[in-house]
Amino acid sequence: MEEKVRTGRCVVAVDGPSGSGKSTVSRRLAISLGARYLDTGAMYRAITWAVLRSGVDPADASAVAKVAGETDLRLGTDPQGYAVTADGVHVEVEIRGPEVTASVSAVAAVPAVRALLVARQREMIAAAGRIVVEGRDIGSVVAPDADLKVYLTASEAARAARRSAEDATDVAATAADLARRDRLDSTRTADPLAQAADAVVLDTTELGIDEVVARLRDLLTERSVA
């Protein structure tokens, strides 16, 4: 018997710190659900790229907000390959570089930037219907009515090892940078990195990607939205 494919609304919010497996898990889950995928971090990174290209100091909140408001940001939601453009320039590679990584927390902390992008994210979620959204404040701010809220975490050592392998960087330096970003993201005034009160916490330190995805599918099945 063929498995029944659900086509109704299904919003999954995946939050957690860098290196916890959010991106890979979210993309694979979206594919398995026949859903769209939204990487909200890529939006903040694209704005950061635009800020740096404009020669604006990431610490200058008013100037950063102005750049954000004037940037034509476009983001695809195909989990098997999506494009990110800023003012018509493809920036999928550039936004993962060290310059953007070093400044994205400062840009993401600007309230006007967050207000602008959260509004865009909510529009994209509403338009998609079935979507897996990853970020720092999805379950707590962007989509508080998500069908499933998940907070992925992992040990500091595991997170640093994963990110170091992805970026081909020194593990110790990567660990220090992750700690810096965690501190900035969790202490900012506007929409800090936080675990939603009703989120399911899943420690991925000892779990493979397929195991994590399977557990999330089980949780969705329990909620009759898988």
CSV table of C-alpha atoms in Angstrom, one decimal:
chain,number,residue,atom,x,y,z
A,1,MET,CA,0.0,0.0,0.0
A,2,GLU,CA,1.4,3.4,-0.9
A,3,GLU,CA,2.0,5.8,1.9
A,4,LYS,CA,-0.5,8.6,2.1
A,5,VAL,CA,1.2,11.9,1.3
A,6,ARG,CA,0.0,14.8,3.4
A,7,THR,CA,-0.5,18.2,1.7
A,8,GLY,CA,-1.8,20.2,4.5
A,9,ARG,CA,-0.1,22.9,6.6
A,10,CYS,CA,3.0,21.8,8.5
A,11,VAL,CA,5.5,24.2,10.0
A,12,VAL,CA,8.5,22.9,11.8
A,13,ALA,CA,10.7,25.3,13.8
A,14,VAL,CA,14.3,24.2,14.3
A,15,ASP,CA,16.4,26.3,16.6
A,16,GLY,CA,19.8,25.9,18.2
A,17,PRO,CA,23.4,27.1,18.3
A,18,SER,CA,25.9,26.8,15.4
A,19,GLY,CA,27.2,23.3,14.8
A,20,SER,CA,24.2,21.6,16.3
A,21,GLY,CA,23.2,20.1,12.9
A,22,LYS,CA,20.3,22.5,12.1
A,23,SER,CA,21.0,23.0,8.5
A,24,THR,CA,21.6,19.4,7.4
A,25,VAL,CA,18.8,18.1,9.5
A,26,SER,CA,16.3,20.8,8.4
A,27,ARG,CA,17.0,20.3,4.7
A,28,ARG,CA,16.7,16.5,4.9
A,29,LEU,CA,13.6,16.7,7.0
A,30,ALA,CA,12.0,19.1,4.5
A,31,ILE,CA,12.8,16.8,1.6
A,32,SER,CA,11.3,13.8,3.5
A,33,LEU,CA,8.2,15.8,4.1
A,34,GLY,CA,7.8,17.2,0.6
A,35,ALA,CA,8.1,20.6,2.2
A,36,ARG,CA,9.9,23.9,1.6
A,37,TYR,CA,13.0,24.9,3.6
A,38,LEU,CA,13.9,28.3,5.0
A,39,ASP,CA,17.4,29.1,6.3
A,40,THR,CA,16.8,32.3,8.2
A,41,GLY,CA,20.5,32.6,9.1
A,42,ALA,CA,21.3,33.0,5.4
A,43,MET,CA,19.0,36.0,5.3
A,44,TYR,CA,21.0,37.7,8.1
A,45,ARG,CA,24.3,36.7,6.5
A,46,ALA,CA,23.2,38.2,3.1
A,47,ILE,CA,22.4,41.5,4.8
A,48,THR,CA,25.7,41.3,6.5
A,49,TRP,CA,27.4,40.8,3.2
A,50,ALA,CA,25.6,43.9,1.8
A,51,VAL,CA,26.6,45.9,4.9
A,52,LEU,CA,30.3,45.0,4.4
A,53,ARG,CA,30.1,45.6,0.7
A,54,SER,CA,28.7,49.1,1.4
A,55,GLY,CA,31.6,49.9,3.7
A,56,VAL,CA,29.3,50.3,6.7
A,57,ASP,CA,30.5,49.5,10.2
A,58,PRO,CA,28.5,46.5,11.4
A,59,ALA,CA,28.4,48.3,14.9
A,60,ASP,CA,26.6,51.3,13.4
A,61,ALA,CA,23.0,50.3,14.0
A,62,SER,CA,21.3,53.1,12.1
A,63,ALA,CA,23.6,52.7,9.0
A,64,VAL,CA,23.1,48.9,9.1
A,65,ALA,CA,19.3,49.3,9.2
A,66,LYS,CA,19.5,51.6,6.2
A,67,VAL,CA,21.4,49.1,4.2
A,68,ALA,CA,19.0,46.3,5.2
A,69,GLY,CA,16.0,48.4,4.1
A,70,GLU,CA,17.5,49.1,0.7
A,71,THR,CA,18.9,45.7,-0.1
A,72,ASP,CA,16.9,43.5,-2.6
A,73,LEU,CA,17.2,40.2,-0.8
A,74,ARG,CA,15.9,37.1,-2.4
A,75,LEU,CA,16.0,33.6,-1.0
A,76,GLY,CA,14.9,30.3,-2.5
A,77,THR,CA,13.1,27.6,-0.4
A,78,ASP,CA,14.0,24.5,-2.4
A,79,PRO,CA,15.7,22.1,0.2
A,80,GLN,CA,17.6,20.4,-2.6
A,81,GLY,CA,19.3,23.6,-3.8
A,82,TYR,CA,18.4,27.1,-3.1
A,83,ALA,CA,19.8,30.5,-4.3
A,84,VAL,CA,20.5,33.5,-2.2
A,85,THR,CA,20.9,36.9,-3.9
A,86,ALA,CA,21.5,40.4,-2.6
A,87,ASP,CA,20.8,43.2,-5.2
A,88,GLY,CA,20.9,40.6,-7.9
A,89,VAL,CA,24.3,39.1,-6.9
A,90,HIS,CA,24.5,35.4,-6.0
A,91,VAL,CA,26.1,35.3,-2.6
A,92,GLU,CA,25.6,31.6,-1.5
A,93,VAL,CA,29.4,31.2,-1.2
A,94,GLU,CA,30.3,34.6,0.1
A,95,ILE,CA,27.9,34.6,3.0
A,96,ARG,CA,29.7,31.6,4.5
A,97,GLY,CA,33.1,33.3,4.5
A,98,PRO,CA,35.0,34.4,7.5
A,99,GLU,CA,34.3,38.1,7.1
A,100,VAL,CA,30.6,37.6,7.1
A,101,THR,CA,30.8,35.1,9.9
A,102,ALA,CA,32.7,37.5,12.1
A,103,SER,CA,30.1,40.3,11.6
A,104,VAL,CA,26.8,38.5,11.3
A,105,SER,CA,26.0,38.5,15.1
A,106,ALA,CA,26.4,42.3,15.3
A,107,VAL,CA,24.2,42.9,12.2
A,108,ALA,CA,21.6,40.3,13.5
A,109,ALA,CA,21.4,42.1,16.8
A,110,VAL,CA,20.0,45.4,15.2
A,111,PRO,CA,16.3,45.5,16.1
A,112,ALA,CA,15.3,47.2,12.8
A,113,VAL,CA,17.1,44.4,10.9
A,114,ARG,CA,15.3,41.7,12.9
A,115,ALA,CA,11.9,43.4,12.5
A,116,LEU,CA,12.4,43.6,8.7
A,117,LEU,CA,13.6,40.0,8.3
A,118,VAL,CA,11.1,38.4,10.7
A,119,ALA,CA,8.3,40.0,8.8
A,120,ARG,CA,9.7,38.5,5.5
A,121,GLN,CA,10.1,35.1,7.2
A,122,ARG,CA,6.5,35.1,8.3
A,123,GLU,CA,5.4,35.9,4.8
A,124,MET,CA,7.4,33.1,3.4
A,125,ILE,CA,6.1,30.6,6.0
A,126,ALA,CA,2.5,31.6,5.3
A,127,ALA,CA,3.0,31.3,1.5
A,128,ALA,CA,4.7,27.9,1.7
A,129,GLY,CA,2.2,26.1,4.0
A,130,ARG,CA,4.5,23.1,4.5
A,131,ILE,CA,8.0,24.2,5.5
A,132,VAL,CA,10.9,23.5,7.8
A,133,VAL,CA,12.4,26.7,9.2
A,134,GLU,CA,15.8,26.9,11.0
A,135,GLY,CA,17.3,29.7,13.0
A,136,ARG,CA,17.8,31.1,16.4
A,137,ASP,CA,14.4,32.5,17.3
A,138,ILE,CA,11.9,30.5,15.1
A,139,GLY,CA,9.9,28.7,17.8
A,140,SER,CA,10.1,31.7,20.2
A,141,VAL,CA,9.5,34.6,17.9
A,142,VAL,CA,9.1,33.9,14.1
A,143,ALA,CA,6.6,31.0,14.2
A,144,PRO,CA,5.3,30.5,17.8
A,145,ASP,CA,2.4,28.5,16.4
A,146,ALA,CA,4.6,25.9,14.6
A,147,ASP,CA,3.3,22.4,14.6
A,148,LEU,CA,6.6,21.2,16.0
A,149,LYS,CA,9.3,23.2,17.8
A,150,VAL,CA,12.7,21.6,18.1
A,151,TYR,CA,15.8,22.9,19.9
A,152,LEU,CA,18.9,21.0,18.6
A,153,THR,CA,22.0,21.1,20.7
A,154,ALA,CA,25.3,19.3,21.1
A,155,SER,CA,28.4,19.4,23.2
A,156,GLU,CA,30.8,22.3,22.6
A,157,ALA,CA,33.5,19.8,21.4
A,158,ALA,CA,31.1,18.1,18.9
A,159,ARG,CA,29.9,21.4,17.5
A,160,ALA,CA,33.4,22.8,17.1
A,161,ALA,CA,34.6,19.6,15.4
A,162,ARG,CA,31.7,19.6,13.0
A,163,ARG,CA,32.1,23.2,12.0
A,164,SER,CA,35.8,22.9,11.8
A,165,ALA,CA,35.4,20.0,9.4
A,166,GLU,CA,32.9,21.9,7.3
A,167,ASP,CA,35.1,25.1,7.0
A,168,ALA,CA,38.5,23.4,7.1
A,169,THR,CA,39.5,25.5,10.1
A,170,ASP,CA,41.4,25.0,13.3
A,171,VAL,CA,39.3,23.3,15.9
A,172,ALA,CA,40.4,25.5,18.8
A,173,ALA,CA,39.9,28.7,16.8
A,174,THR,CA,36.5,27.4,15.7
A,175,ALA,CA,35.5,26.6,19.3
A,176,ALA,CA,36.4,30.1,20.4
A,177,ASP,CA,34.4,31.7,17.6
A,178,LEU,CA,31.4,29.5,18.3
A,179,ALA,CA,31.6,30.6,22.0
A,180,ARG,CA,31.8,34.2,20.9
A,181,ARG,CA,28.7,33.9,18.7
A,182,ASP,CA,26.8,32.0,21.3
A,183,ARG,CA,27.4,34.7,23.8
A,184,LEU,CA,26.4,37.5,21.4
A,185,ASP,CA,23.4,35.7,20.1
A,186,SER,CA,22.0,34.7,23.5
A,187,THR,CA,22.5,38.0,25.2
A,188,ARG,CA,21.3,40.4,22.5
A,189,THR,CA,18.3,42.6,23.4
A,190,ALA,CA,16.2,41.8,20.3
A,191,ASP,CA,15.0,38.2,19.8
A,192,PRO,CA,17.9,36.4,21.5
A,193,LEU,CA,18.9,32.7,20.8
A,194,ALA,CA,16.5,30.9,23.1
A,195,GLN,CA,14.7,27.6,23.6
A,196,ALA,CA,10.9,28.0,23.3
A,197,ALA,CA,9.2,26.8,26.4
A,198,ASP,CA,7.3,24.1,24.5
A,199,ALA,CA,10.2,23.0,22.3
A,200,VAL,CA,11.5,19.4,22.2
A,201,VAL,CA,15.2,19.4,23.1
A,202,LEU,CA,17.3,17.0,21.2
A,203,ASP,CA,21.0,16.5,21.9
A,204,THR,CA,22.7,15.5,18.6
A,205,THR,CA,26.2,14.9,20.1
A,206,GLU,CA,26.0,11.1,19.7
A,207,LEU,CA,23.4,11.0,16.9
A,208,GLY,CA,23.8,10.7,13.1
A,209,ILE,CA,21.8,12.9,10.8
A,210,ASP,CA,19.5,10.1,9.7
A,211,GLU,CA,18.7,9.3,13.4
A,212,VAL,CA,17.8,12.9,14.1
A,213,VAL,CA,15.6,13.1,11.1
A,214,ALA,CA,13.8,9.9,12.0
A,215,ARG,CA,13.1,11.1,15.5
A,216,LEU,CA,11.6,14.4,14.2
A,217,ARG,CA,9.5,12.4,11.7
A,218,ASP,CA,8.2,10.3,14.7
A,219,LEU,CA,7.4,13.5,16.6
A,220,LEU,CA,5.4,14.8,13.6
A,221,THR,CA,3.6,11.5,13.2
A,222,GLU,CA,2.5,11.7,16.9
A,223,ARG,CA,1.1,15.1,16.1
A,224,SER,CA,-0.6,13.8,12.9
A,225,VAL,CA,1.2,16.3,10.7
A,226,ALA,CA,4.0,14.3,9.1
